[in-house]
Short mmCIF file of C-alpha atoms in Angstrom, two decimals:
data_model
loop_
_atom_site.label_atom_id
_atom_site.label_comp_id
_atom_site.label_asym_id
_atom_site.label_seq_id
_atom_site.Cartn_x
_atom_site.Cartn_y
_atom_site.Cartn_z
CA MET A 14 -79.16 19.77 194.30
CA PRO A 15 -82.51 18.11 194.98
CA ALA A 16 -84.12 16.13 192.18
CA GLN A 17 -87.35 17.16 190.49
CA ARG A 18 -90.60 15.38 191.21
CA PRO A 19 -91.66 13.10 188.34
CA ALA A 20 -94.61 14.04 186.18
CA SER A 21 -97.42 11.65 185.34
CA GLY A 22 -96.24 10.99 181.78
CA PRO A 23 -96.35 10.25 178.98
CA LEU A 24 -92.97 8.74 178.16
CA GLN A 25 -92.84 7.73 174.52
CA GLY A 26 -90.76 4.89 173.16
CA LYS A 27 -90.62 2.92 169.91
CA TRP A 28 -92.77 0.05 171.14
CA VAL A 29 -94.47 1.33 174.29
CA THR A 30 -95.87 4.48 175.86
CA VAL A 31 -95.74 4.97 179.62
CA SER A 32 -98.99 6.84 180.28
CA GLN A 33 -100.73 8.36 183.26
CA MET A 34 -103.01 5.83 184.90
CA SER A 35 -106.67 6.64 184.30
CA ILE A 36 -110.04 5.10 185.06
CA GLU A 37 -110.59 4.81 181.30
CA ALA A 38 -107.91 2.10 181.20
CA VAL A 39 -109.91 -0.27 183.45
CA PRO A 40 -111.77 -2.26 180.73
CA ALA A 41 -108.55 -2.92 178.84
CA LEU A 42 -106.70 -3.85 182.03
CA TRP A 43 -109.45 -6.30 182.92
CA ASP A 44 -109.14 -7.85 179.47
CA VAL A 45 -105.41 -8.23 180.05
CA PHE A 46 -105.58 -9.68 183.53
CA SER A 47 -108.84 -11.66 183.46
CA ALA A 48 -107.17 -14.51 181.58
CA ASP A 49 -104.07 -14.40 183.77
CA THR A 50 -103.27 -16.92 186.47
CA ALA A 51 -103.46 -16.19 190.17
CA ASP A 52 -99.69 -16.78 190.35
CA THR A 53 -99.17 -13.32 188.90
CA TRP A 54 -100.44 -11.82 192.15
CA THR A 55 -98.65 -14.06 194.64
CA TYR A 56 -96.14 -11.37 195.54
CA MET A 57 -98.44 -8.36 195.20
CA SER A 58 -100.44 -6.86 198.08
CA TYR A 59 -103.58 -6.93 195.87
CA GLY A 60 -105.10 -9.26 193.26
CA PRO A 61 -106.17 -11.51 191.71
CA PHE A 62 -109.36 -9.77 190.61
CA ALA A 63 -112.83 -11.27 190.34
CA GLY A 64 -114.05 -8.62 187.91
CA PRO A 65 -113.41 -5.18 186.44
CA ASP A 66 -115.07 -3.46 189.41
CA GLU A 67 -112.24 -4.64 191.66
CA ILE A 68 -109.65 -3.14 189.31
CA ARG A 69 -111.73 0.03 189.07
CA SER A 70 -111.79 0.39 192.86
CA LEU A 71 -108.04 -0.06 193.01
CA VAL A 72 -107.40 2.47 190.24
CA GLN A 73 -109.77 4.94 191.91
CA SER A 74 -107.79 4.62 195.13
CA TRP A 75 -104.65 5.56 193.17
CA GLU A 76 -106.13 8.65 191.49
CA GLY A 77 -104.50 11.86 192.63
CA SER A 78 -101.70 10.04 194.47
CA GLU A 79 -98.39 11.89 194.42
CA ASP A 80 -96.52 8.93 195.91
CA PRO A 81 -96.89 6.40 194.40
CA ILE A 82 -97.48 7.81 190.91
CA PHE A 83 -99.09 5.16 188.72
CA PHE A 84 -98.75 4.52 184.99
CA THR A 85 -100.01 2.12 182.37
CA PHE A 86 -97.78 0.54 179.74
CA ASP A 87 -99.56 1.00 176.42
CA VAL A 88 -98.80 -0.89 173.21
CA ASP A 89 -100.56 0.49 170.13
CA GLY A 90 -102.70 2.55 172.50
CA VAL A 91 -103.86 -0.45 174.56
CA PRO A 92 -102.77 -0.84 178.23
CA GLN A 93 -100.83 -4.06 178.81
CA GLY A 94 -99.93 -3.58 182.47
CA TRP A 95 -99.06 -1.01 185.07
CA GLY A 96 -96.29 0.24 187.33
CA SER A 97 -95.32 3.20 189.47
CA TYR A 98 -92.71 5.45 190.94
CA LEU A 99 -92.84 5.31 194.73
CA ARG A 100 -90.87 6.26 197.85
CA ILE A 101 -90.04 9.45 196.03
CA ASP A 102 -87.47 11.52 197.95
CA PRO A 103 -86.27 14.46 195.84
CA ALA A 104 -84.16 15.92 198.66
CA MET A 105 -82.13 12.72 199.01
CA GLY A 106 -82.30 11.92 195.30
CA SER A 107 -83.87 8.49 195.79
CA ILE A 108 -86.81 6.95 193.91
CA GLU A 109 -88.17 3.42 193.50
CA VAL A 110 -89.88 1.63 190.62
CA GLY A 111 -92.55 -0.82 191.71
CA HIS A 112 -96.14 -2.09 191.59
CA LEU A 113 -95.12 -3.79 188.35
CA ALA A 114 -97.85 -5.96 186.84
CA PHE A 115 -97.41 -7.11 183.24
CA GLY A 116 -100.08 -8.88 181.22
CA PRO A 117 -99.17 -12.28 179.71
CA ALA A 118 -98.62 -10.92 176.18
CA PHE A 119 -96.44 -8.07 177.49
CA ARG A 120 -93.96 -10.15 179.46
CA ARG A 121 -90.53 -10.84 178.01
CA THR A 122 -91.04 -8.41 175.13
CA ARG A 123 -89.03 -5.49 173.78
CA ALA A 124 -91.89 -3.23 174.86
CA ALA A 125 -91.67 -4.38 178.48
CA THR A 126 -87.92 -3.80 178.60
CA GLU A 127 -88.35 -0.44 176.91
CA ALA A 128 -90.91 0.59 179.55
CA MET A 129 -88.33 -0.09 182.27
CA TYR A 130 -85.71 1.81 180.28
CA LEU A 131 -87.99 4.82 179.85
CA MET A 132 -88.81 4.97 183.56
CA ALA A 133 -85.15 4.69 184.60
CA ARG A 134 -84.06 7.29 182.03
CA GLU A 135 -86.71 9.70 183.27
CA ALA A 136 -85.69 9.23 186.92
CA PHE A 137 -82.01 9.90 186.31
CA GLY A 138 -82.87 12.73 183.95
CA LEU A 139 -84.77 14.39 186.80
CA GLY A 140 -81.64 14.31 188.95
CA TYR A 141 -82.17 11.22 191.12
CA ARG A 142 -78.98 9.63 192.42
CA ARG A 143 -80.46 6.30 193.39
CA TYR A 144 -83.05 4.17 191.56
CA GLU A 145 -84.43 1.32 193.65
CA TRP A 146 -86.12 -2.03 193.00
CA LYS A 147 -87.49 -4.09 195.89
CA CYS A 148 -89.30 -7.41 195.93
CA ASP A 149 -90.15 -10.38 198.11
CA ALA A 150 -86.94 -12.36 198.54
CA LEU A 151 -88.87 -15.46 197.41
CA ASN A 152 -89.87 -13.82 194.12
CA ALA A 153 -87.27 -15.39 191.87
CA ALA A 154 -88.76 -13.92 188.68
CA SER A 155 -88.58 -10.36 190.02
CA ARG A 156 -85.04 -10.88 191.23
CA ARG A 157 -83.95 -12.16 187.82
CA ALA A 158 -85.63 -9.18 186.17
CA ALA A 159 -83.80 -6.71 188.41
CA GLU A 160 -80.44 -8.30 187.68
CA ARG A 161 -81.18 -8.49 183.94
CA LEU A 162 -81.97 -4.75 183.93
CA GLY A 163 -78.65 -3.87 185.53
CA PHE A 164 -79.67 -3.44 189.17
CA THR A 165 -77.20 -4.41 191.90
CA TYR A 166 -78.33 -6.59 194.81
CA GLU A 167 -77.70 -4.81 198.12
CA GLY A 168 -79.06 -7.24 200.70
CA THR A 169 -82.24 -8.59 202.27
CA PHE A 170 -84.32 -6.94 204.99
CA ARG A 171 -85.53 -9.87 207.10
CA GLN A 172 -89.12 -9.85 208.36
CA HIS A 173 -89.62 -6.53 206.66
CA MET A 174 -93.40 -6.68 206.41
CA VAL A 175 -96.52 -8.84 206.47
CA TYR A 176 -98.92 -9.04 203.52
CA LYS A 177 -101.70 -11.44 202.61
CA GLY A 178 -101.19 -13.01 206.03
CA ARG A 179 -97.55 -14.02 205.54
CA ASN A 180 -94.06 -12.73 206.20
CA ARG A 181 -92.03 -10.90 203.57
CA ASP A 182 -88.27 -10.69 203.60
CA THR A 183 -87.45 -7.92 201.12
CA ALA A 184 -84.56 -8.08 198.63
CA TRP A 185 -83.16 -4.63 197.83
CA TYR A 186 -81.61 -3.65 194.49
CA SER A 187 -80.45 -0.33 193.07
CA ILE A 188 -78.82 1.48 190.19
CA ILE A 189 -76.93 4.62 191.22
CA ASP A 190 -76.15 7.61 189.05
CA SER A 191 -72.51 6.67 188.46
CA GLU A 192 -73.66 3.30 187.05
CA TRP A 193 -76.50 4.65 184.94
CA PRO A 194 -74.44 5.72 181.88
CA ARG A 195 -73.19 2.13 181.46
CA VAL A 196 -76.64 0.62 182.05
CA ARG A 197 -78.26 3.15 179.75
CA ARG A 198 -75.83 2.43 176.91
CA GLY A 199 -76.42 -1.28 177.34
CA MET A 200 -80.19 -0.93 177.28
CA GLU A 201 -80.08 1.28 174.22
CA ARG A 202 -77.82 -1.17 172.37
CA TRP A 203 -80.12 -4.06 173.28
CA LEU A 204 -83.23 -2.14 172.21
CA ASP A 205 -81.71 -1.19 168.85
CA PRO A 206 -83.62 -2.91 166.01
CA SER A 207 -80.33 -4.39 164.76
CA ASN A 208 -80.34 -6.67 167.82
CA PHE A 209 -83.49 -8.43 166.59
CA ASP A 210 -84.31 -10.59 163.60
CA SER A 211 -87.40 -10.26 161.42
CA GLU A 212 -89.46 -12.24 163.94
CA GLY A 213 -88.39 -10.07 166.88
CA ARG A 214 -85.94 -12.57 168.38
CA GLN A 215 -82.92 -11.07 170.14
CA SER A 216 -79.43 -11.68 168.83
CA SER A 217 -77.81 -11.13 172.23
CA PRO A 218 -79.37 -11.01 175.72
CA LEU A 219 -79.60 -7.77 177.68
CA ALA A 220 -77.14 -9.06 180.30
CA ASP A 221 -74.39 -9.04 177.64
CA TYR A 222 -74.85 -5.29 177.29
CA VAL A 223 -75.52 -3.97 180.81
CA GLY A 224 -72.88 -5.96 182.69
CA ASP A 225 -69.65 -4.47 184.07
CA GLY A 226 -67.34 -3.13 181.46
#
């Protein structure tokens, strides 16, 4: 059976809400990214931004898009980054998560991991068989994130594309539907409040929960 097309949100978690991207989020997104370093955008096809108008133009270009579908990651009602579903193929049951840009305060938090959990749970709940993650093969941080979240490395597409005037070899990762129950259980165990102390420090890393077994 074909999968259903994803809606534009919201997906509600304990620490984060995955919300439909809107032009109203631009001022907050500028606040988040204006103090960020240019390194954040090394492996993105856009950014860094000189001002809020550049973010506004980008968000306006995304409005009404059915593929990709863009979201913000909101903590206490304030956007802390964005992401999307893309390469959405309901007939084949394949969907990708991408365009991930996290503000400095959002990175390496429970909320950031929960946002990735919510998006994966929604995709498999809609009937997708294959959930993809792709990144520049040189992007070590993105590759570590994919592996931490339970994705399996499938190989590298050499000279896959050109962006910002340079070559990109693309590393491909996926979670498939037969693996998702294990990954989901691991994510949920990691996200449980019992895994954290009073200062929000984890007792055990996510990799201990989502690995084989």
